[in-house]
């Protein structure tokens, strides 16, 4: 994938739909070239083509979101990877930044990765590290395991550190998610009391989604980028959250 492809994916994901003519203008190539690009990106499930435009896929498409704000998310993943020590068993919940983290640590032979994400498990299919995938119901839209069996498996598996994804945070609601069943899995992770980081870019702060994470076992550590506002950072710290801000590339 080249830089123009990444630019197209980011534009389409941000706006939902972009005409071919405008993509050509913004990327500085012909409409013929853009159409060829769109054919490739649709084939690889990064977007969908309709007459004269490119349309974003479902927002749960992890592969597409990995290439949105890619450099920023890669920097966050690199910071998270530096926290993982030899001998660690690490739970990686899901989401695009966590997928980049999994890819970064895939060649380490001294760790074990536990993940409920089939997307991440597939990324690690040739990895040097050991990979554990708990059972449960496969939620096809997010490619994640969810439900009571998944929660039970999480409760029975021991790990040293965990990295979870979130969809939003607001000072009045705390961390929230778009999907109730995925939030339930994160709650099960938090309830184990292991060091856990929410790994998310700054665009999620200020957003509110329907399903709150458990207030009984709150997220205490966040890794995000320097785009986080001073107001939001102050509110997080007032609520006892340790914030690590990584400089944006």
CSV table of C-alpha atoms in Angstrom, one decimal:
chain,number,residue,atom,x,y,z
A,1,UNK,CA,0.0,0.0,0.0
A,2,UNK,CA,1.4,3.4,-1.0
A,3,UNK,CA,1.0,6.8,0.5
A,4,UNK,CA,-1.8,7.8,-1.9
A,5,UNK,CA,-3.8,4.7,-0.9
A,6,UNK,CA,-3.5,5.6,2.7
A,7,UNK,CA,-4.6,9.2,1.9
A,8,UNK,CA,-7.6,7.9,0.1
A,9,UNK,CA,-8.6,5.5,2.9
A,10,UNK,CA,-8.3,8.3,5.5
A,11,UNK,CA,-10.4,10.8,3.4
A,12,UNK,CA,-13.1,8.2,2.8
A,13,UNK,CA,-13.1,7.0,6.4
A,14,UNK,CA,-13.3,10.6,7.8
A,15,UNK,CA,-16.1,11.8,5.5
A,16,UNK,CA,-18.0,8.6,4.8
A,17,UNK,CA,-18.2,9.2,1.0
A,18,UNK,CA,-16.0,11.1,-1.4
A,19,UNK,CA,-16.5,11.5,-5.2
A,20,UNK,CA,-13.9,10.1,-7.6
A,21,UNK,CA,-13.4,13.6,-9.1
A,22,UNK,CA,-12.6,15.1,-5.7
A,23,UNK,CA,-10.2,12.2,-4.8
A,24,UNK,CA,-8.3,12.8,-8.1
A,25,UNK,CA,-8.0,16.5,-7.2
A,26,UNK,CA,-6.9,16.0,-3.7
A,27,UNK,CA,-4.3,13.3,-4.5
A,28,UNK,CA,-3.0,15.0,-7.7
A,29,UNK,CA,-3.6,12.1,-10.1
A,30,UNK,CA,-6.1,11.3,-12.9
A,31,UNK,CA,-9.6,10.0,-12.3
A,32,UNK,CA,-8.5,6.8,-14.2
A,33,UNK,CA,-5.7,6.3,-11.6
A,34,UNK,CA,-8.1,6.9,-8.7
A,35,UNK,CA,-10.5,4.3,-10.1
A,36,UNK,CA,-7.7,1.8,-10.4
A,37,UNK,CA,-6.8,2.6,-6.7
A,38,UNK,CA,-10.3,2.1,-5.6
A,39,UNK,CA,-10.6,-1.2,-7.4
A,40,UNK,CA,-7.6,-2.4,-5.4
A,41,UNK,CA,-8.8,-0.9,-2.1
A,42,UNK,CA,-12.3,-2.4,-2.5
A,43,UNK,CA,-10.7,-5.8,-3.3
A,44,UNK,CA,-8.8,-5.7,0.0
A,45,UNK,CA,-11.9,-4.5,1.9
A,46,UNK,CA,-10.7,-1.0,2.8
A,47,UNK,CA,-13.7,0.7,1.2
A,48,UNK,CA,-16.7,0.2,-1.1
A,49,UNK,CA,-17.2,1.6,-4.6
A,50,UNK,CA,-20.5,3.1,-5.7
A,51,UNK,CA,-21.2,5.0,-8.9
A,52,UNK,CA,-18.8,7.9,-9.0
A,53,UNK,CA,-17.7,7.7,-5.4
A,54,UNK,CA,-15.9,5.7,-2.7
A,55,UNK,CA,-17.8,4.9,0.5
A,56,UNK,CA,-16.5,3.9,3.9
A,57,UNK,CA,-17.2,0.4,5.2
A,58,UNK,CA,-18.6,-0.4,8.6
A,59,UNK,CA,-16.7,1.5,11.3
A,60,UNK,CA,-15.8,-1.8,13.0
A,61,UNK,CA,-13.6,-2.7,10.0
A,62,UNK,CA,-10.2,-2.9,11.8
A,63,UNK,CA,-8.1,-3.3,8.7
A,64,UNK,CA,-9.4,0.0,7.3
A,65,UNK,CA,-9.0,1.9,10.6
A,66,UNK,CA,-5.4,0.7,10.9
A,67,UNK,CA,-4.6,3.0,8.0
A,68,UNK,CA,-6.5,6.0,9.4
A,69,UNK,CA,-4.0,8.3,11.3
A,70,UNK,CA,-1.5,5.5,10.7
A,71,UNK,CA,1.7,7.2,11.9
A,72,UNK,CA,0.0,8.5,15.0
A,73,UNK,CA,-1.3,5.1,16.0
A,74,UNK,CA,2.0,3.5,15.2
A,75,UNK,CA,3.7,5.8,17.6
A,76,UNK,CA,1.2,4.8,20.3
A,77,UNK,CA,1.7,1.2,19.6
A,78,UNK,CA,5.5,1.6,19.8
A,79,UNK,CA,5.1,3.2,23.3
A,80,UNK,CA,2.9,0.4,24.4
A,81,UNK,CA,5.3,-2.2,23.1
A,82,UNK,CA,8.1,-0.7,25.2
A,83,UNK,CA,6.1,-1.6,28.4
A,84,UNK,CA,6.1,-5.3,27.6
A,85,UNK,CA,8.8,-7.3,29.4
A,86,UNK,CA,10.4,-10.6,28.8
A,87,UNK,CA,8.2,-13.4,30.1
A,88,UNK,CA,5.0,-11.3,30.0
A,89,UNK,CA,1.6,-12.8,29.1
A,90,UNK,CA,-0.2,-9.8,27.5
A,91,UNK,CA,-3.9,-9.4,26.8
A,92,UNK,CA,-4.6,-7.4,23.7
A,93,UNK,CA,-8.3,-6.7,23.3
A,94,UNK,CA,-8.9,-5.3,19.9
A,95,UNK,CA,-9.1,-2.2,17.7
A,96,UNK,CA,-6.8,-0.7,15.2
A,97,UNK,CA,-4.0,0.7,17.5
A,98,UNK,CA,-3.9,-2.6,19.4
A,99,UNK,CA,-3.6,-4.5,16.1
A,100,UNK,CA,-0.5,-2.4,15.3
A,101,UNK,CA,0.8,-3.2,18.8
A,102,UNK,CA,0.3,-6.9,18.1
A,103,UNK,CA,2.2,-6.6,14.8
A,104,UNK,CA,5.1,-4.8,16.5
A,105,UNK,CA,5.6,-7.5,19.1
A,106,UNK,CA,4.9,-10.5,16.8
A,107,UNK,CA,8.6,-11.5,16.4
A,108,UNK,CA,9.3,-11.7,20.2
A,109,UNK,CA,9.8,-15.3,21.4
A,110,UNK,CA,9.7,-14.4,25.1
A,111,UNK,CA,6.1,-13.4,25.4
A,112,UNK,CA,2.6,-14.8,25.1
A,113,UNK,CA,-0.3,-12.8,23.5
A,114,UNK,CA,-3.9,-13.4,24.6
A,115,UNK,CA,-6.5,-11.8,22.3
A,116,UNK,CA,-10.2,-12.0,21.7
A,117,UNK,CA,-9.7,-10.4,18.2
A,118,UNK,CA,-9.7,-12.9,15.3
A,119,UNK,CA,-8.3,-10.0,13.2
A,120,UNK,CA,-5.3,-9.8,15.6
A,121,UNK,CA,-4.9,-13.5,15.8
A,122,UNK,CA,-4.8,-13.7,12.0
A,123,UNK,CA,-2.0,-11.0,12.0
A,124,UNK,CA,-0.1,-13.3,14.4
A,125,UNK,CA,-0.6,-16.5,12.5
A,126,UNK,CA,3.1,-16.6,11.5
A,127,UNK,CA,4.3,-14.9,14.7
A,128,UNK,CA,7.2,-16.1,16.9
A,129,UNK,CA,5.2,-15.5,20.1
A,130,UNK,CA,2.7,-17.9,21.5
A,131,UNK,CA,-1.0,-16.8,20.9
A,132,UNK,CA,-4.0,-17.8,22.9
A,133,UNK,CA,-7.5,-17.1,21.6
A,134,UNK,CA,-10.4,-17.5,24.1
A,135,UNK,CA,-13.6,-19.1,22.9
A,136,UNK,CA,-17.0,-17.6,22.6
A,137,UNK,CA,-19.4,-16.1,20.1
A,138,UNK,CA,-17.7,-14.6,17.0
A,139,UNK,CA,-19.0,-11.1,16.4
A,140,UNK,CA,-18.5,-10.9,12.7
A,141,UNK,CA,-18.6,-7.2,12.3
A,142,UNK,CA,-15.7,-6.6,14.7
A,143,UNK,CA,-14.1,-10.1,14.2
A,144,UNK,CA,-14.0,-10.4,18.0
A,145,UNK,CA,-15.1,-13.1,20.5
A,146,UNK,CA,-17.8,-11.9,22.8
A,147,UNK,CA,-20.5,-13.3,25.2
A,148,UNK,CA,-20.6,-15.2,28.5
A,149,UNK,CA,-18.2,-17.9,27.3
A,150,UNK,CA,-15.6,-15.3,26.4
A,151,UNK,CA,-16.0,-13.6,29.7
A,152,UNK,CA,-15.5,-16.9,31.5
A,153,UNK,CA,-12.4,-17.7,29.5
A,154,UNK,CA,-11.0,-14.2,30.3
A,155,UNK,CA,-11.6,-14.9,34.0
A,156,UNK,CA,-9.7,-18.2,33.8
A,157,UNK,CA,-6.7,-17.0,31.9
A,158,UNK,CA,-3.9,-15.2,33.8
A,159,UNK,CA,-1.9,-12.4,32.3
A,160,UNK,CA,0.5,-9.7,33.4
A,161,UNK,CA,-0.6,-6.7,31.4
A,162,UNK,CA,-3.6,-5.7,29.2
A,163,UNK,CA,-4.2,-3.2,26.4
A,164,UNK,CA,-7.8,-2.4,25.5
A,165,UNK,CA,-9.5,-0.2,22.9
A,166,UNK,CA,-12.1,2.4,23.7
A,167,UNK,CA,-14.5,4.3,21.4
A,168,UNK,CA,-15.0,7.5,23.5
A,169,UNK,CA,-14.3,9.3,26.7
A,170,UNK,CA,-16.1,12.3,28.4
A,171,UNK,CA,-15.6,13.7,31.8
A,172,UNK,CA,-19.3,13.0,32.7
A,173,UNK,CA,-19.5,9.4,31.3
A,174,UNK,CA,-15.9,8.1,31.6
A,175,UNK,CA,-14.9,5.6,28.9
A,176,UNK,CA,-17.6,4.3,26.6
A,177,UNK,CA,-18.0,1.9,23.7
A,178,UNK,CA,-20.2,1.5,20.6
A,179,UNK,CA,-20.8,-2.2,21.3
A,180,UNK,CA,-22.3,-3.6,24.5
A,181,UNK,CA,-20.8,-7.1,24.2
A,182,UNK,CA,-17.3,-5.9,23.5
A,183,UNK,CA,-17.6,-3.5,26.5
A,184,UNK,CA,-18.6,-6.6,28.6
A,185,UNK,CA,-15.3,-8.3,27.6
A,186,UNK,CA,-13.3,-5.2,28.6
A,187,UNK,CA,-15.0,-5.1,31.9
A,188,UNK,CA,-14.0,-8.7,32.5
A,189,UNK,CA,-10.4,-7.7,31.8
A,190,UNK,CA,-10.5,-4.7,34.1
A,191,UNK,CA,-12.0,-6.8,36.9
A,192,UNK,CA,-8.9,-8.9,37.1
A,193,UNK,CA,-7.0,-5.9,38.5
A,194,UNK,CA,-3.9,-6.3,36.2
A,195,UNK,CA,-2.1,-3.2,34.9
A,196,UNK,CA,-4.3,-2.2,32.0
A,197,UNK,CA,-3.9,0.6,29.5
A,198,UNK,CA,-6.5,2.2,27.2
A,199,UNK,CA,-4.6,2.6,23.9
A,200,UNK,CA,-6.4,5.2,21.8
A,201,UNK,CA,-5.7,8.3,19.7
A,202,UNK,CA,-6.8,11.7,20.9
A,203,UNK,CA,-9.8,11.9,18.5
A,204,UNK,CA,-11.8,9.6,20.9
A,205,UNK,CA,-11.8,12.2,23.8
A,206,UNK,CA,-14.9,14.3,24.0
A,207,UNK,CA,-17.0,11.6,22.3
A,208,UNK,CA,-19.8,9.7,24.1
A,209,UNK,CA,-21.1,6.3,23.0
A,210,UNK,CA,-24.0,4.2,24.4
A,211,UNK,CA,-22.2,1.7,26.6
A,212,UNK,CA,-20.1,2.8,29.6
A,213,UNK,CA,-17.2,0.7,30.9
A,214,UNK,CA,-17.7,-0.5,34.5
A,215,UNK,CA,-17.3,2.2,37.1
A,216,UNK,CA,-16.4,-0.6,39.6
A,217,UNK,CA,-13.1,-1.4,37.8
A,218,UNK,CA,-12.1,1.9,36.0
A,219,UNK,CA,-9.3,2.3,33.5
A,220,UNK,CA,-6.4,3.8,35.4
A,221,UNK,CA,-3.9,4.3,32.6
A,222,UNK,CA,-4.1,5.8,29.1
A,223,UNK,CA,-1.7,6.0,26.2
A,224,UNK,CA,-2.7,8.6,23.7
A,225,UNK,CA,-1.1,11.3,21.5
A,226,UNK,CA,-0.2,14.9,22.1
A,227,UNK,CA,-3.4,16.0,20.3
A,228,UNK,CA,-5.2,15.5,23.6
A,229,UNK,CA,-6.4,18.8,24.9
A,230,UNK,CA,-5.1,20.3,28.1
A,231,UNK,CA,-8.6,20.4,29.5
A,232,UNK,CA,-9.3,16.7,28.8
A,233,UNK,CA,-5.9,15.7,30.3
A,234,UNK,CA,-6.6,17.7,33.4
A,235,UNK,CA,-10.0,16.1,33.8
A,236,UNK,CA,-8.6,12.6,33.3
A,237,UNK,CA,-5.9,13.2,35.9
A,238,UNK,CA,-8.5,14.6,38.3
A,239,UNK,CA,-10.3,11.3,38.0
A,240,UNK,CA,-7.1,9.4,38.9
A,241,UNK,CA,-6.1,8.3,35.4
A,242,UNK,CA,-2.4,8.3,34.6
A,243,UNK,CA,-2.0,9.8,31.1
A,244,UNK,CA,0.9,9.1,28.8
A,245,UNK,CA,1.0,11.4,25.8
A,246,UNK,CA,3.1,10.4,22.8
A,247,UNK,CA,4.3,13.2,20.5
A,248,UNK,CA,2.5,13.2,17.2
A,249,UNK,CA,4.7,12.4,14.2
